[in-house]
C-alpha cells in the first residue's frame, strides 16, 4: 500500500522539476534570441521564448498540485487504516493475554484446592 503514495509523490516532484526545466529552457531560448537575432525579430523571438517558459511552468504546476492533493488524501487514508489495524492487533493481543492469565489463575486455584484437600 505504500507504493501508490510514494509513486504519486515522485510523480508530483517530477512534474514540478520538468516544469522548471521547461522554464529554464525557455529562458535560455529567450536570451539566445536577444543575443543573436536581428532587431526586427527580437521581440517575436523573445515573446515566444518567454511564452514557452511560462507554459512549461504552468503545465508543471497544473500537473503537480492535483497529484500532491491526491497523494495527501491517500496517505491520510493509509495512515488511518494502519492505525486501525494496529489498534485491533493490540486489542486482540490484550484479549489473548487476559484469557491466558484467566486460565493460569483457574489452574492455580485447582492446584491450591487439590493441595488443601490432600
Tab-separated table of N, CA, C and O in Angstrom:
chain	number	residue	atom	x	y	z
A	1	UNK	N	0.800	-1.189	0.000
A	1	UNK	CA	0.000	0.000	0.000
A	1	UNK	C	0.852	1.267	0.000
A	1	UNK	O	0.394	2.325	-0.344
A	2	UNK	N	2.090	1.147	0.395
A	2	UNK	CA	2.955	2.307	0.426
A	2	UNK	C	3.429	2.723	-0.959
A	2	UNK	O	3.858	3.839	-1.142
A	3	UNK	N	3.351	1.823	-1.945
A	3	UNK	CA	3.909	2.151	-3.243
A	3	UNK	C	3.096	3.211	-3.971
A	3	UNK	O	3.648	4.057	-4.640
A	4	UNK	N	1.770	3.210	-3.859
A	4	UNK	CA	0.965	4.208	-4.565
A	4	UNK	C	1.241	5.625	-4.068
A	4	UNK	O	1.500	6.511	-4.875
A	5	UNK	N	1.205	5.884	-2.738
A	5	UNK	CA	1.520	7.244	-2.296
A	5	UNK	C	2.946	7.664	-2.651
A	5	UNK	O	3.176	8.807	-3.031
A	6	UNK	N	3.899	6.741	-2.560
A	6	UNK	CA	5.278	7.079	-2.901
A	6	UNK	C	5.388	7.396	-4.384
A	6	UNK	O	6.063	8.350	-4.777
A	7	UNK	N	4.727	6.632	-5.220
A	7	UNK	CA	4.749	6.871	-6.660
A	7	UNK	C	4.107	8.210	-6.989
A	7	UNK	O	4.610	8.955	-7.839
A	8	UNK	N	3.017	8.538	-6.321
A	8	UNK	CA	2.360	9.819	-6.561
A	8	UNK	C	3.235	10.990	-6.143
A	8	UNK	O	3.314	12.003	-6.845
A	9	UNK	N	3.900	10.866	-5.004
A	9	UNK	CA	4.795	11.936	-4.559
A	9	UNK	C	5.938	12.118	-5.545
A	9	UNK	O	6.313	13.246	-5.875
A	10	UNK	N	6.468	11.015	-6.040
A	10	UNK	CA	7.546	11.092	-7.027
A	10	UNK	C	7.044	11.734	-8.315
A	10	UNK	O	7.724	12.583	-8.900
A	11	UNK	N	5.844	11.354	-8.757
A	11	UNK	CA	5.278	11.942	-9.981
A	11	UNK	C	5.070	13.446	-9.819
A	11	UNK	O	5.332	14.215	-10.746
A	12	UNK	N	4.611	13.869	-8.657
A	12	UNK	CA	4.413	15.302	-8.417
A	12	UNK	C	5.740	16.042	-8.446
A	12	UNK	O	5.846	17.126	-9.028
A	13	UNK	N	6.751	15.466	-7.836
A	13	UNK	CA	8.069	16.098	-7.845
A	13	UNK	C	8.653	16.145	-9.251
A	13	UNK	O	9.240	17.150	-9.650
A	14	UNK	N	8.484	15.071	-10.002
A	14	UNK	CA	8.995	15.040	-11.376
A	14	UNK	C	8.267	16.072	-12.233
A	14	UNK	O	8.895	16.782	-13.033
A	15	UNK	N	6.953	16.191	-12.075
A	15	UNK	CA	6.195	17.181	-12.853
A	15	UNK	C	6.679	18.591	-12.547
A	15	UNK	O	6.850	19.417	-13.460
A	16	UNK	N	6.920	18.878	-11.275
A	16	UNK	CA	7.416	20.195	-10.892
A	16	UNK	C	8.790	20.451	-11.501
A	16	UNK	O	9.055	21.525	-12.048
A	17	UNK	N	9.650	19.459	-11.419
A	17	UNK	CA	11.005	19.628	-11.956
A	17	UNK	C	11.003	19.740	-13.482
A	17	UNK	O	11.790	20.512	-14.042
A	18	UNK	N	10.122	19.005	-14.157
A	18	UNK	CA	10.029	19.135	-15.611
A	18	UNK	C	9.506	20.515	-16.003
A	18	UNK	O	9.952	21.099	-17.002
A	19	UNK	N	8.582	21.048	-15.225
A	19	UNK	CA	8.116	22.413	-15.460
A	19	UNK	C	9.245	23.413	-15.287
A	19	UNK	O	9.402	24.343	-16.090
A	20	UNK	N	10.049	23.209	-14.257
A	20	UNK	CA	11.203	24.081	-14.034
A	20	UNK	C	12.213	23.946	-15.174
A	20	UNK	O	12.764	24.943	-15.647
A	21	UNK	N	12.426	22.721	-15.629
A	21	UNK	CA	13.343	22.502	-16.752
A	21	UNK	C	12.845	23.226	-18.004
A	21	UNK	O	13.620	23.863	-18.723
A	22	UNK	N	11.555	23.149	-18.271
A	22	UNK	CA	10.985	23.871	-19.409
A	22	UNK	C	11.122	25.373	-19.261
A	22	UNK	O	11.379	26.088	-20.241
A	23	UNK	N	10.972	25.865	-18.033
A	23	UNK	CA	11.139	27.294	-17.783
A	23	UNK	C	12.561	27.728	-18.095
A	23	UNK	O	12.791	28.726	-18.786
A	24	UNK	N	13.511	26.972	-17.588
A	24	UNK	CA	14.917	27.297	-17.834
A	24	UNK	C	15.229	27.209	-19.328
A	24	UNK	O	15.897	28.084	-19.885
A	25	UNK	N	14.709	26.185	-19.990
A	25	UNK	CA	14.923	26.035	-21.430
A	25	UNK	C	14.337	27.226	-22.191
A	25	UNK	O	14.977	27.769	-23.105
A	26	UNK	N	13.150	27.645	-21.831
A	26	UNK	CA	12.527	28.796	-22.480
A	26	UNK	C	13.317	30.071	-22.264
A	26	UNK	O	13.481	30.885	-23.178
A	27	UNK	N	13.828	30.245	-21.050
A	27	UNK	CA	14.626	31.438	-20.773
A	27	UNK	C	15.956	31.402	-21.522
A	27	UNK	O	16.443	32.444	-21.980
A	28	UNK	N	16.533	30.223	-21.665
A	28	UNK	CA	17.764	30.097	-22.455
A	28	UNK	C	17.488	30.499	-23.900
A	28	UNK	O	18.260	31.249	-24.508
A	29	UNK	N	16.363	30.027	-24.448
A	29	UNK	CA	15.993	30.411	-25.809
A	29	UNK	C	15.760	31.922	-25.907
A	29	UNK	O	16.120	32.550	-26.906
A	30	UNK	N	15.169	32.496	-24.867
A	30	UNK	CA	14.908	33.939	-24.878
A	30	UNK	C	16.205	34.723	-24.918
A	30	UNK	O	16.356	35.668	-25.707
A	31	UNK	N	17.155	34.346	-24.077
A	31	UNK	CA	18.430	35.060	-24.067
A	31	UNK	C	19.225	34.823	-25.341
A	31	UNK	O	19.901	35.724	-25.837
A	32	UNK	N	19.122	33.620	-25.900
A	32	UNK	CA	19.789	33.351	-27.172
A	32	UNK	C	19.168	34.198	-28.273
A	32	UNK	O	19.874	34.697	-29.162
A	33	UNK	N	17.870	34.386	-28.229
A	33	UNK	CA	17.191	35.198	-29.234
A	33	UNK	C	17.641	36.646	-29.141
A	33	UNK	O	17.866	37.307	-30.164
A	34	UNK	N	17.772	37.147	-27.939
A	34	UNK	CA	18.205	38.527	-27.755
A	34	UNK	C	19.643	38.697	-28.239
A	34	UNK	O	19.992	39.717	-28.833
A	35	UNK	N	20.465	37.701	-28.029
A	35	UNK	CA	21.878	37.810	-28.369
A	35	UNK	C	22.144	37.685	-29.865
A	35	UNK	O	23.045	38.333	-30.384
A	36	UNK	N	21.387	36.853	-30.571
A	36	UNK	CA	21.755	36.543	-31.949
A	36	UNK	C	20.798	37.060	-33.013
A	36	UNK	O	21.177	37.154	-34.175
A	37	UNK	N	19.580	37.372	-32.673
A	37	UNK	CA	18.591	37.749	-33.690
A	37	UNK	C	18.746	39.214	-34.094
A	37	UNK	O	19.265	40.037	-33.337
A	38	UNK	N	18.258	39.514	-35.281
A	38	UNK	CA	18.289	40.925	-35.703
A	38	UNK	C	17.198	41.682	-34.962
A	38	UNK	O	16.238	41.095	-34.468
A	39	UNK	N	17.321	42.970	-34.826
A	39	UNK	CA	16.394	43.759	-34.004
A	39	UNK	C	14.928	43.612	-34.394
A	39	UNK	O	14.052	43.677	-33.531
A	40	UNK	N	14.624	43.375	-35.651
A	40	UNK	CA	13.223	43.262	-36.072
A	40	UNK	C	12.581	41.983	-35.538
A	40	UNK	O	11.383	41.952	-35.258
A	41	UNK	N	13.362	40.917	-35.378
A	41	UNK	CA	12.823	39.622	-34.927
A	41	UNK	C	12.946	39.416	-33.416
A	41	UNK	O	12.368	38.482	-32.885
A	42	UNK	N	13.721	40.263	-32.741
A	42	UNK	CA	13.981	40.052	-31.308
A	42	UNK	C	12.696	40.002	-30.482
A	42	UNK	O	12.542	39.142	-29.630
A	43	UNK	N	11.795	40.901	-30.717
A	43	UNK	CA	10.568	40.943	-29.907
A	43	UNK	C	9.743	39.681	-30.091
A	43	UNK	O	9.241	39.110	-29.103
A	44	UNK	N	9.611	39.219	-31.323
A	44	UNK	CA	8.843	37.996	-31.574
A	44	UNK	C	9.514	36.780	-30.948
A	44	UNK	O	8.854	35.939	-30.318
A	45	UNK	N	10.823	36.652	-31.132
A	45	UNK	CA	11.539	35.503	-30.562
A	45	UNK	C	11.527	35.545	-29.038
A	45	UNK	O	11.368	34.517	-28.379
A	46	UNK	N	11.705	36.740	-28.505
A	46	UNK	CA	11.712	36.885	-27.049
A	46	UNK	C	10.350	36.531	-26.460
A	46	UNK	O	10.265	35.784	-25.478
A	47	UNK	N	9.284	37.022	-27.062
A	47	UNK	CA	7.946	36.723	-26.529
A	47	UNK	C	7.607	35.241	-26.688
A	47	UNK	O	6.986	34.645	-25.803
A	48	UNK	N	8.012	34.618	-27.783
A	48	UNK	CA	7.762	33.182	-27.965
A	48	UNK	C	8.528	32.357	-26.937
A	48	UNK	O	8.000	31.383	-26.386
A	49	UNK	N	9.759	32.749	-26.656
A	49	UNK	CA	10.570	32.001	-25.683
A	49	UNK	C	10.035	32.171	-24.266
A	49	UNK	O	9.990	31.218	-23.491
A	50	UNK	N	9.626	33.385	-23.939
A	50	UNK	CA	9.056	33.616	-22.603
A	50	UNK	C	7.722	32.881	-22.483
A	50	UNK	O	7.397	32.317	-21.431
A	51	UNK	N	6.953	32.840	-23.556
A	51	UNK	CA	5.700	32.082	-23.554
A	51	UNK	C	5.974	30.595	-23.321
A	51	UNK	O	5.261	29.942	-22.544
A	52	UNK	N	7.001	30.064	-23.962
A	52	UNK	CA	7.394	28.660	-23.738
A	52	UNK	C	7.738	28.425	-22.272
A	52	UNK	O	7.290	27.443	-21.662
A	53	UNK	N	8.509	29.343	-21.703
A	53	UNK	CA	8.906	29.193	-20.300
A	53	UNK	C	7.694	29.212	-19.373
A	53	UNK	O	7.570	28.369	-18.474
A	54	UNK	N	6.776	30.148	-19.591
A	54	UNK	CA	5.607	30.262	-18.719
A	54	UNK	C	4.651	29.087	-18.909
A	54	UNK	O	4.062	28.595	-17.945
A	55	UNK	N	4.493	28.616	-20.147
A	55	UNK	CA	3.639	27.448	-20.381
A	55	UNK	C	4.194	26.211	-19.697
A	55	UNK	O	3.434	25.406	-19.144
A	56	UNK	N	5.506	26.042	-19.732
A	56	UNK	CA	6.109	24.888	-19.051
A	56	UNK	C	5.907	24.969	-17.545
A	56	UNK	O	5.596	23.972	-16.893
A	57	UNK	N	6.071	26.169	-17.000
A	57	UNK	CA	5.843	26.353	-15.559
A	57	UNK	C	4.388	26.034	-15.205
A	57	UNK	O	4.121	25.310	-14.243
A	58	UNK	N	3.471	26.571	-15.979
A	58	UNK	CA	2.043	26.336	-15.716
A	58	UNK	C	1.708	24.850	-15.832
A	58	UNK	O	1.000	24.304	-14.973
A	59	UNK	N	2.206	24.189	-16.867
A	59	UNK	CA	1.914	22.767	-17.032
A	59	UNK	C	2.476	21.950	-15.869
A	59	UNK	O	1.801	21.061	-15.342
A	60	UNK	N	3.700	22.262	-15.467
A	60	UNK	CA	4.298	21.536	-14.334
A	60	UNK	C	3.487	21.707	-13.069
A	60	UNK	O	3.222	20.747	-12.339
A	61	UNK	N	3.047	22.925	-12.794
A	61	UNK	CA	2.261	23.176	-11.581
A	61	UNK	C	0.857	22.598	-11.690
A	61	UNK	O	0.337	22.049	-10.705
A	62	UNK	N	0.242	22.709	-12.863
A	62	UNK	CA	-1.100	22.138	-13.034
A	62	UNK	C	-1.087	20.621	-12.918
A	62	UNK	O	-2.100	20.009	-12.576
A	63	UNK	N	0.034	20.018	-13.192
A	63	UNK	CA	0.165	18.566	-13.034
A	63	UNK	C	0.506	18.207	-11.594
A	63	UNK	O	-0.069	17.296	-11.015
A	64	UNK	N	1.445	18.941	-11.011
A	64	UNK	CA	1.951	18.583	-9.677
A	64	UNK	C	0.943	18.835	-8.560
A	64	UNK	O	0.811	18.020	-7.647
A	65	UNK	N	0.229	19.936	-8.606
A	65	UNK	CA	-0.667	20.298	-7.497
A	65	UNK	C	-1.776	19.257	-7.293
A	65	UNK	O	-1.967	18.774	-6.170
A	66	UNK	N	-2.524	18.860	-8.334
A	66	UNK	CA	-3.547	17.829	-8.095
A	66	UNK	C	-2.955	16.490	-7.640
A	66	UNK	O	-3.541	15.808	-6.804
A	67	UNK	N	-1.798	16.146	-8.181
A	67	UNK	CA	-1.166	14.888	-7.758
A	67	UNK	C	-0.796	14.963	-6.282
A	67	UNK	O	-0.984	13.996	-5.537
A	68	UNK	N	-0.293	16.108	-5.831
A	68	UNK	CA	0.041	16.255	-4.411
A	68	UNK	C	-1.205	16.183	-3.531
A	68	UNK	O	-1.164	15.623	-2.426
A	69	UNK	N	-2.323	16.723	-4.007
A	69	UNK	CA	-3.576	16.647	-3.239
A	69	UNK	C	-4.024	15.189	-3.120
A	69	UNK	O	-4.396	14.724	-2.032
A	70	UNK	N	-3.980	14.452	-4.230
A	70	UNK	CA	-4.356	13.035	-4.204
A	70	UNK	C	-3.388	12.259	-3.299
A	70	UNK	O	-3.812	11.393	-2.523
A	71	UNK	N	-2.109	12.594	-3.383
A	71	UNK	CA	-1.108	11.940	-2.527
A	71	UNK	C	-1.428	12.154	-1.052
A	71	UNK	O	-1.399	11.216	-0.250
A	72	UNK	N	-1.725	13.391	-0.680
A	72	UNK	CA	-2.039	13.685	0.724
A	72	UNK	C	-3.292	12.938	1.170
A	72	UNK	O	-3.339	12.400	2.280
A	73	UNK	N	-4.297	12.882	0.311
A	73	UNK	CA	-5.534	12.165	0.633
A	73	UNK	C	-5.259	10.680	0.843
A	73	UNK	O	-5.681	10.091	1.849
A	74	UNK	N	-4.537	10.066	-0.095
A	74	UNK	CA	-4.251	8.634	0.022
A	74	UNK	C	-3.360	8.332	1.220
A	74	UNK	O	-3.529	7.314	1.893
A	75	UNK	N	-2.409	9.209	1.483
A	75	UNK	CA	-1.535	8.991	2.637
A	75	UNK	C	-2.329	9.070	3.939
A	75	UNK	O	-2.113	8.289	4.861
A	76	UNK	N	-3.289	9.998	4.005
A	76	UNK	CA	-4.145	10.115	5.179
A	76	UNK	C	-4.990	8.855	5.362
A	76	UNK	O	-5.105	8.332	6.477
A	77	UNK	N	-5.577	8.369	4.265
A	77	UNK	CA	-6.381	7.142	4.339
A	77	UNK	C	-5.519	5.948	4.747
A	77	UNK	O	-5.931	5.120	5.560
A	78	UNK	N	-4.331	5.851	4.179
A	78	UNK	CA	-3.423	4.751	4.510
A	78	UNK	C	-3.040	4.791	5.983
A	78	UNK	O	-3.021	3.762	6.659
A	79	UNK	N	-2.741	5.991	6.477
A	79	UNK	CA	-2.381	6.127	7.887
A	79	UNK	C	-3.555	5.746	8.785
A	79	UNK	O	-3.378	5.082	9.804
A	80	UNK	N	-4.762	6.128	8.393
A	80	UNK	CA	-5.951	5.760	9.177
A	80	UNK	C	-6.156	4.260	9.218
A	80	UNK	O	-6.458	3.686	10.271
A	81	UNK	N	-5.991	3.602	8.075
A	81	UNK	CA	-6.118	2.135	8.037
A	81	UNK	C	-5.044	1.472	8.888
A	81	UNK	O	-5.304	0.516	9.616
A	82	UNK	N	-3.832	1.982	8.781
A	82	UNK	CA	-2.728	1.422	9.551
A	82	UNK	C	-2.972	1.577	11.055
A	82	UNK	O	-2.753	0.638	11.831
A	83	UNK	N	-3.431	2.750	11.453
A	83	UNK	CA	-3.730	2.973	12.875
A	83	UNK	C	-4.850	2.059	13.352
A	83	UNK	O	-4.799	1.519	14.461
A	84	UNK	N	-5.881	1.876	12.522
A	84	UNK	CA	-6.986	0.989	12.881
A	84	UNK	C	-6.527	-0.457	13.038
A	84	UNK	O	-6.940	-1.151	13.974
A	85	UNK	N	-5.683	-0.919	12.114
A	85	UNK	CA	-5.159	-2.277	12.212
A	85	UNK	C	-4.282	-2.450	13.447
A	85	UNK	O	-4.327	-3.483	14.117
A	86	UNK	N	-3.479	-1.436	13.738
A	86	UNK	CA	-2.621	-1.510	14.921
A	86	UNK	C	-3.456	-1.573	16.201
A	86	UNK	O	-3.169	-2.368	17.102
A	87	UNK	N	-4.506	-0.770	16.269
A	87	UNK	CA	-5.396	-0.783	17.433
A	87	UNK	C	-6.075	-2.149	17.585
A	87	UNK	O	-6.155	-2.694	18.692
A	88	UNK	N	-6.558	-2.701	16.465
A	88	UNK	CA	-7.210	-4.014	16.507
A	88	UNK	C	-6.228	-5.097	16.943
A	88	UNK	O	-6.585	-5.987	17.730
A	89	UNK	N	-4.997	-5.029	16.471
A	89	UNK	CA	-3.989	-6.020	16.855
A	89	UNK	C	-3.668	-5.929	18.342
A	89	UNK	O	-3.547	-6.961	19.020
A	90	UNK	N	-3.560	-4.718	18.855
A	90	UNK	CA	-3.278	-4.541	20.288
A	90	UNK	C	-4.439	-5.063	21.129
A	90	UNK	O	-4.219	-5.760	22.137
A	91	UNK	N	-5.667	-4.780	20.723
A	91	UNK	CA	-6.835	-5.295	21.458
A	91	UNK	C	-6.864	-6.818	21.435
A	91	UNK	O	-7.172	-7.459	22.439
A	92	UNK	N	-6.554	-7.397	20.274
A	92	UNK	CA	-6.536	-8.862	20.150
A	92	UNK	C	-5.478	-9.461	21.064
A	92	UNK	O	-5.746	-10.431	21.776
A	93	UNK	N	-4.284	-8.894	21.049
A	93	UNK	CA	-3.215	-9.415	21.913
A	93	UNK	C	-3.553	-9.243	23.390
A	93	UNK	O	-3.251	-10.126	24.207
A	94	UNK	N	-4.175	-8.123	23.737
A	94	UNK	CA	-4.591	-7.924	25.127
A	94	UNK	C	-5.637	-8.947	25.545
A	94	UNK	O	-5.605	-9.469	26.666
A	95	UNK	N	-6.581	-9.270	24.647
A	95	UNK	CA	-7.598	-10.265	24.992
A	95	UNK	C	-6.971	-11.653	25.120
A	95	UNK	O	-7.355	-12.438	25.999
A	96	UNK	N	-5.995	-11.971	24.266
A	96	UNK	CA	-5.292	-13.258	24.406
A	96	UNK	C	-4.542	-13.339	25.723
A	96	UNK	O	-4.565	-14.374	26.405
A	97	UNK	N	-3.877	-12.255	26.098
A	97	UNK	CA	-3.136	-12.236	27.363
A	97	UNK	C	-4.083	-12.369	28.551
A	97	UNK	O	-3.790	-13.093	29.512
A	98	UNK	N	-5.232	-11.694	28.502
A	98	UNK	CA	-6.202	-11.791	29.593
A	98	UNK	C	-6.769	-13.202	29.679
A	98	UNK	O	-6.938	-13.752	30.780
A	99	UNK	N	-7.037	-13.808	28.542
A	99	UNK	CA	-7.554	-15.185	28.523
A	99	UNK	C	-6.533	-16.155	29.091
A	99	UNK	O	-6.867	-17.051	29.869
A	100	UNK	N	-5.264	-15.963	28.699
A	100	UNK	CA	-4.208	-16.839	29.210
A	100	UNK	C	-4.032	-16.642	30.712
A	100	UNK	O	-3.826	-17.604	31.455
A	101	UNK	N	-4.125	-15.397	31.179
A	101	UNK	CA	-3.996	-15.130	32.605
A	101	UNK	C	-5.163	-15.764	33.372
A	101	UNK	O	-4.971	-16.306	34.472
A	102	UNK	N	-6.360	-15.726	32.808
A	102	UNK	CA	-7.516	-16.338	33.460
A	102	UNK	C	-7.344	-17.851	33.542
A	102	UNK	O	-7.674	-18.467	34.570
A	103	UNK	N	-6.840	-18.469	32.489
A	103	UNK	CA	-6.587	-19.917	32.523
A	103	UNK	C	-5.538	-20.264	33.569
A	103	UNK	O	-5.682	-21.250	34.308
A	104	UNK	N	-4.484	-19.473	33.627
A	104	UNK	CA	-3.438	-19.729	34.616
A	104	UNK	C	-4.000	-19.583	36.025
A	104	UNK	O	-3.665	-20.374	36.916
A	105	UNK	N	-4.854	-18.585	36.229
A	105	UNK	CA	-5.459	-18.377	37.553
A	105	UNK	C	-6.356	-19.554	37.927
A	105	UNK	O	-6.320	-20.024	39.068
A	106	UNK	N	-7.154	-20.054	36.980
A	106	UNK	CA	-8.033	-21.182	37.286
A	106	UNK	C	-7.209	-22.442	37.566
A	106	UNK	O	-7.564	-23.242	38.445
A	107	UNK	N	-6.115	-22.649	36.869
A	107	UNK	CA	-5.241	-23.803	37.143
A	107	UNK	C	-4.612	-23.687	38.523
A	107	UNK	O	-4.507	-24.674	39.246
A	108	UNK	N	-4.206	-22.472	38.865
A	108	UNK	CA	-3.622	-22.257	40.184
A	108	UNK	C	-4.643	-22.551	41.280
A	108	UNK	O	-4.314	-23.179	42.293
A	109	UNK	N	-5.885	-22.136	41.057
A	109	UNK	CA	-6.930	-22.400	42.046
A	109	UNK	C	-7.193	-23.903	42.171
A	109	UNK	O	-7.392	-24.405	43.284
A	110	UNK	N	-7.171	-24.624	41.046
A	110	UNK	CA	-7.348	-26.071	41.091
A	110	UNK	C	-6.216	-26.741	41.864
A	110	UNK	O	-6.437	-27.659	42.664
A	111	UNK	N	-4.985	-26.287	41.627
A	111	UNK	CA	-3.828	-26.869	42.342
A	111	UNK	C	-3.940	-26.548	43.822
A	111	UNK	O	-3.682	-27.432	44.659
A	112	UNK	N	-4.343	-25.336	44.162
A	112	UNK	CA	-4.479	-24.962	45.583
A	112	UNK	C	-5.604	-25.758	46.246
A	112	UNK	O	-5.481	-26.188	47.402
A	113	UNK	N	-6.708	-26.005	45.527
A	113	UNK	CA	-7.815	-26.787	46.084
A	113	UNK	C	-7.385	-28.239	46.304
A	113	UNK	O	-7.708	-28.841	47.312
A	114	UNK	N	-6.661	-28.795	45.326
A	114	UNK	CA	-6.232	-30.186	45.491
A	114	UNK	C	-5.192	-30.303	46.573
A	114	UNK	O	-5.120	-31.308	47.295
A	115	UNK	N	-4.361	-29.267	46.755
A	115	UNK	CA	-3.352	-29.302	47.819
A	115	UNK	C	-4.000	-29.172	49.188
A	115	UNK	O	-3.593	-29.829	50.150
A	116	UNK	N	-5.019	-28.373	49.319
A	116	UNK	CA	-5.685	-28.200	50.610
A	116	UNK	C	-6.569	-29.417	50.925
A	116	UNK	O	-6.811	-29.738	52.081
A	117	UNK	N	-7.057	-30.112	49.905
A	117	UNK	CA	-7.875	-31.292	50.100
A	117	UNK	C	-6.998	-32.458	50.538
A	117	UNK	O	-7.467	-33.368	51.228
A	118	UNK	N	-5.765	-32.472	50.156
A	118	UNK	CA	-4.896	-33.595	50.470
A	118	UNK	C	-4.297	-33.459	51.802
A	118	UNK	O	-4.426	-33.443	52.844
